[in-house]
Structure formats: C-alpha cells, structure tokens
Amino acid sequence: MKQWQSTIKSISESLWGDVVGVGLVIGASLAMGYHTTVINGWPIGWMSTIGVAVSMMATRFVTRRNNTGNMIGLVATVNSAMVDYYLGNKGALLTYPITFITNAVSTYYWSQKKDRVPRPVDAIYYGNILLALVLALGLNYVGYTDFLSSAIQPEDLKMYWVTTAITTLTFSGSFNNPRMYADSWLFWEVYNGLKLYQNSLFGNVAYVAKYIFYFVNAALAWITWHAVRKDNEHKPHGL
C-alpha cells in the first residue's frame, strides 16, 4: 500500500476519529440548544442528539469493516425514522423499514465473510442502483400523497424530490453494502451533501453537524476501501 494511502487509512480507521465525530455532533447540538426541541410532545432534540451519536459509531465501525457497525445501524435506523417523520419526511415510515432490512442483511452477510475485503463494481452493483431508484420514487410518492388518496401538495413537492433523491442514494448504498463494494462510498458522499441540505431545511442542528463529519469520513473511507481492495486482489472475495 502506498505511503499516502496508508496514512489516510490510519486516519480513517483511527479511534480519535470516533471521539471527534461523536464530540462534534453532541457538542453542536448542546451548544445550539437543539437538544431541548420538542415537536408534538416528542423530544426530537434529545432523540436527534443521542441518535446521531449512535449513528456516528455505526458508520465508524463500518468504515473499519467491522460488523458491529451494521448491528448498531439497526438501532440508529429506527431512531432516524421517527425523527425524520416528525420533522416532515412523510415517506419515512415507508422507506426506513427497507433500510432496516438491508442493515439486517448486511449484518448476516458480513458475519459470513472471513476477510471482509471490499470488491470492485459488477452488474449486481448497477442492478441494485436501478432497484433503489424505482423503490425511492414509488414509496415516497405513496407517502407524500397520503397513500395515494390525494395529489402531492405544492408545498411538499420540493421536499418530495429532495427526499426521493436522498432515498435513492440511501437504498443504493444499503443494497450494495452486503457485498462490500468500495464504490458504495461515492453514494454516501453525495447522500451526505443532500442530507446537509435537507436538515438545514428541517433546522436539525445535530444532524447538520453529523453530515459535515460524514462528508469527510466518506471521502477517506472511499480511498481506504479501494486501497485495501487493491492490496488483496489476489485473494478470493467469498460471497
């Protein structure tokens, strides 16, 4: 492995990166007072603050190709679904269960892998992207039309398209996660940028801080996973 890639790998997989990430999102939420936010009786502020810390650790473990990240992600997905729904994402209760299922599938497949070496893209990778797009368009449309009982309201149209784009990226990354494609991090990079924009609209300070960190983390993880893949090209991929 080249020296610069080795340096990036050590940074990407470092324990201090965990501390910085969790400290950033919790610190931003507390400093801005977002943790006190309550919507319709739900402590959204605390749910977001605690949720981003859990989600952060899930992502950090996955970055290190540790299956614990997928298991933690199951809990983080449930919390994120509730927060997004109460902040205005009308498709959350339809789309997040898909993410939960794919996290469960990833947990199983990763547990069967001995080496957990990232792989290059293939036909299945692109097929999963197409499936992700179709599901994202359909499920969000059902959610934003109140289960097809009415047209999408004009004030919801912008959020529908933003949410659909985000859902497509989420599903693309999640569907390809079990097979550990190195290039899945490209989807998460674009996803992080859109989530920054979406949570700016929602006013969710804790999540804005989270996705700023994720943006940097995904770039480092993409480089790291490709470096690991190239160093292990002579080994069988397994599943």
Coordinates of C-alpha atoms in Angstrom, one line a residue:
M1 CA 0.0 0.0 0.0
K2 CA 1.4 3.4 -0.9
Q3 CA 2.5 5.6 1.9
W4 CA -0.1 8.3 1.4
Q5 CA -2.9 5.7 1.3
S6 CA -1.5 4.1 4.4
T7 CA -1.6 7.4 6.1
I8 CA -5.2 8.1 5.1
K9 CA -6.2 4.5 6.2
S10 CA -4.7 5.2 9.6
I11 CA -6.7 8.4 9.9
S12 CA -9.9 6.9 8.5
E13 CA -9.8 4.0 11.0
S14 CA -8.4 5.8 14.0
L15 CA -10.1 5.8 17.4
W16 CA -9.6 9.5 17.7
G17 CA -11.8 9.9 14.7
D18 CA -14.6 8.3 16.7
V19 CA -14.1 10.8 19.5
V20 CA -14.0 13.8 17.2
G21 CA -17.1 12.7 15.3
V22 CA -19.3 12.0 18.4
G23 CA -18.0 15.0 20.2
L24 CA -18.7 17.3 17.2
V25 CA -22.4 16.3 16.8
I26 CA -23.2 16.2 20.5
G27 CA -21.3 19.4 21.2
A28 CA -23.1 21.3 18.3
S29 CA -26.5 20.1 19.5
L30 CA -25.9 21.1 23.1
A31 CA -24.2 24.4 22.2
M32 CA -27.1 25.5 20.0
G33 CA -29.7 24.3 22.5
Y34 CA -31.2 21.9 19.9
H35 CA -31.4 19.1 22.5
T36 CA -34.4 20.9 24.1
T37 CA -36.5 20.8 21.0
V38 CA -39.9 19.2 21.4
I39 CA -42.4 18.6 18.5
N40 CA -45.9 17.4 19.1
G41 CA -44.8 16.1 22.5
W42 CA -41.9 14.2 21.2
P43 CA -38.3 15.1 22.5
I44 CA -37.0 15.4 19.0
G45 CA -33.9 17.3 20.2
W46 CA -32.7 14.6 22.5
M47 CA -33.7 11.8 20.1
S48 CA -31.6 13.5 17.4
T49 CA -28.7 14.2 19.7
I50 CA -28.5 10.6 21.0
G51 CA -29.4 9.2 17.6
V52 CA -26.5 10.9 15.8
A53 CA -24.0 9.6 18.4
V54 CA -25.3 6.1 17.8
S55 CA -25.4 6.5 14.1
M56 CA -21.9 8.0 14.1
M57 CA -20.5 5.0 15.8
A58 CA -22.3 2.7 13.4
T59 CA -20.6 4.5 10.5
R60 CA -17.2 4.5 12.1
F61 CA -17.4 0.7 12.7
V62 CA -18.5 0.1 9.1
T63 CA -15.6 2.3 7.9
R64 CA -13.3 -0.2 9.7
R65 CA -15.2 -3.1 8.0
N66 CA -16.4 -4.1 11.5
N67 CA -19.8 -5.9 11.5
T68 CA -20.7 -4.2 14.8
G69 CA -21.4 -1.1 12.7
N70 CA -24.2 -2.9 10.9
M71 CA -25.7 -4.1 14.2
I72 CA -25.6 -0.7 15.7
G73 CA -27.1 0.7 12.5
L74 CA -30.3 -1.3 13.1
V75 CA -31.0 0.8 16.3
A76 CA -29.9 4.0 14.6
T77 CA -32.3 3.4 11.7
V78 CA -35.4 3.1 14.0
N79 CA -34.5 6.4 15.7
S80 CA -33.8 8.2 12.4
A81 CA -37.1 7.1 11.0
M82 CA -39.0 8.6 13.9
V83 CA -37.1 11.8 13.9
D84 CA -37.4 12.3 10.1
Y85 CA -41.1 11.6 10.2
Y86 CA -41.9 14.1 12.9
L87 CA -39.7 16.7 11.1
G88 CA -41.8 16.5 7.9
N89 CA -40.5 13.5 5.9
K90 CA -43.9 11.9 5.0
G91 CA -42.3 8.9 3.4
A92 CA -40.1 8.0 6.3
L93 CA -42.4 5.2 7.7
L94 CA -42.3 3.5 4.3
T95 CA -38.6 4.0 3.3
Y96 CA -36.8 3.4 6.6
P97 CA -38.1 -0.2 7.0
I98 CA -36.3 -1.0 3.8
T99 CA -33.1 0.4 5.2
F100 CA -33.6 -1.6 8.4
I101 CA -34.0 -4.8 6.4
T102 CA -30.9 -4.1 4.3
N103 CA -28.9 -3.4 7.5
A104 CA -30.0 -6.8 8.8
V105 CA -29.0 -8.5 5.6
S106 CA -25.6 -6.8 5.8
T107 CA -25.2 -8.0 9.4
Y108 CA -25.7 -11.5 8.2
Y109 CA -23.6 -11.5 5.1
W110 CA -20.7 -9.7 6.8
S111 CA -20.8 -12.3 9.6
Q112 CA -20.2 -14.9 6.9
K113 CA -17.1 -13.1 5.5
K114 CA -13.7 -14.1 6.8
D115 CA -11.6 -11.5 5.2
R116 CA -14.1 -8.7 4.5
V117 CA -12.2 -7.4 1.5
P118 CA -14.0 -4.7 -0.5
R119 CA -14.8 -5.6 -4.1
P120 CA -15.0 -3.8 -7.4
V121 CA -18.3 -2.9 -9.1
D122 CA -20.1 -5.5 -11.2
A123 CA -23.6 -6.0 -12.8
I124 CA -25.2 -6.6 -9.5
Y125 CA -24.0 -3.2 -8.2
Y126 CA -25.7 -1.4 -11.1
G127 CA -28.8 -3.5 -10.8
N128 CA -29.1 -2.5 -7.1
I129 CA -28.9 1.1 -8.1
L130 CA -31.8 0.8 -10.6
L131 CA -33.9 -1.0 -7.9
A132 CA -33.1 1.7 -5.4
L133 CA -34.4 4.4 -7.8
V134 CA -37.7 2.6 -8.6
L135 CA -38.4 2.0 -4.9
A136 CA -37.5 5.5 -3.9
L137 CA -39.8 7.1 -6.4
G138 CA -42.7 4.8 -5.6
L139 CA -42.5 4.7 -1.8
N140 CA -42.1 8.4 -1.4
Y141 CA -44.9 9.1 -3.8
V142 CA -47.2 6.9 -1.7
G143 CA -46.1 8.7 1.4
Y144 CA -46.4 12.2 0.1
T145 CA -49.9 11.5 -1.4
D146 CA -51.2 10.1 1.9
F147 CA -51.3 6.6 0.5
L148 CA -52.5 7.7 -2.9
S149 CA -55.6 9.5 -1.5
S150 CA -54.6 12.9 -2.9
A151 CA -52.1 14.7 -5.1
I152 CA -48.7 15.9 -3.7
Q153 CA -49.3 19.3 -2.2
P154 CA -47.4 22.2 -3.9
E155 CA -45.6 23.0 -0.6
D156 CA -44.5 19.4 -0.3
L157 CA -43.2 19.0 -3.9
K158 CA -39.7 20.3 -3.3
M159 CA -39.3 18.1 -0.2
Y160 CA -40.6 15.1 -2.2
W161 CA -37.9 15.4 -4.8
V162 CA -35.1 16.1 -2.3
T163 CA -36.3 13.1 -0.2
T164 CA -36.6 10.9 -3.2
A165 CA -33.0 11.7 -4.3
I166 CA -31.8 11.0 -0.8
T167 CA -33.7 7.8 -0.5
T168 CA -32.3 6.6 -3.9
L169 CA -28.8 7.2 -2.6
T170 CA -29.6 5.5 0.7
F171 CA -31.0 2.4 -0.9
S172 CA -28.2 2.3 -3.4
G173 CA -25.6 2.3 -0.6
S174 CA -27.6 0.0 1.6
F175 CA -28.4 -2.6 -1.1
N176 CA -24.7 -2.8 -2.1
N177 CA -23.4 -2.8 1.5
P178 CA -23.8 -6.6 2.0
R179 CA -21.3 -7.3 -0.9
M180 CA -18.9 -4.5 0.3
Y181 CA -18.4 -2.5 -2.8
A182 CA -15.7 0.1 -2.3
D183 CA -17.5 2.5 -4.6
S184 CA -20.6 2.5 -2.4
W185 CA -18.9 5.3 -0.5
L186 CA -19.5 7.5 -3.6
F187 CA -23.2 7.2 -3.0
W188 CA -22.8 8.1 0.7
E189 CA -20.7 11.1 -0.2
V190 CA -23.5 12.6 -2.4
Y191 CA -26.1 11.4 0.2
N192 CA -24.2 13.4 2.9
G193 CA -24.4 16.5 0.8
L194 CA -28.1 16.2 0.2
K195 CA -28.8 15.4 3.9
L196 CA -26.9 18.5 4.8
Y197 CA -29.3 20.5 2.7
Q198 CA -32.4 18.6 3.9
N199 CA -31.6 19.0 7.6
S200 CA -30.8 22.7 7.0
L201 CA -34.5 22.9 5.8
F202 CA -35.6 20.9 8.8
G203 CA -33.4 23.1 11.1
N204 CA -31.9 20.0 12.7
V205 CA -28.6 21.3 14.1
A206 CA -27.5 17.9 15.4
Y207 CA -27.9 16.2 12.0
V208 CA -26.2 19.1 10.2
A209 CA -23.1 18.6 12.3
K210 CA -23.3 14.9 11.8
Y211 CA -23.4 15.1 8.0
I212 CA -20.5 17.6 7.9
F213 CA -18.3 15.0 9.6
Y214 CA -19.8 12.2 7.4
F215 CA -18.8 14.1 4.3
V216 CA -15.2 14.0 5.3
N217 CA -15.4 10.4 6.6
A218 CA -16.9 9.0 3.4
A219 CA -14.1 10.5 1.3
L220 CA -11.5 9.0 3.5
A221 CA -13.3 5.6 3.6
W222 CA -13.6 5.5 -0.2
I223 CA -9.8 5.9 -0.5
T224 CA -9.2 3.4 2.3
W225 CA -11.5 0.7 0.9
H226 CA -10.0 0.9 -2.5
A227 CA -6.5 0.7 -1.1
V228 CA -7.5 -2.4 0.9
R229 CA -9.2 -3.9 -2.2
K230 CA -6.1 -3.4 -4.4
D231 CA -3.8 -4.9 -1.7
N232 CA -6.0 -8.1 -1.6
E233 CA -6.9 -8.5 -5.3
H234 CA -5.2 -11.9 -5.3
K235 CA -7.5 -13.2 -2.5
P236 CA -11.0 -14.7 -3.2
H237 CA -13.9 -12.4 -2.4
G238 CA -16.2 -15.1 -0.9
L239 CA -19.9 -14.2 -1.1

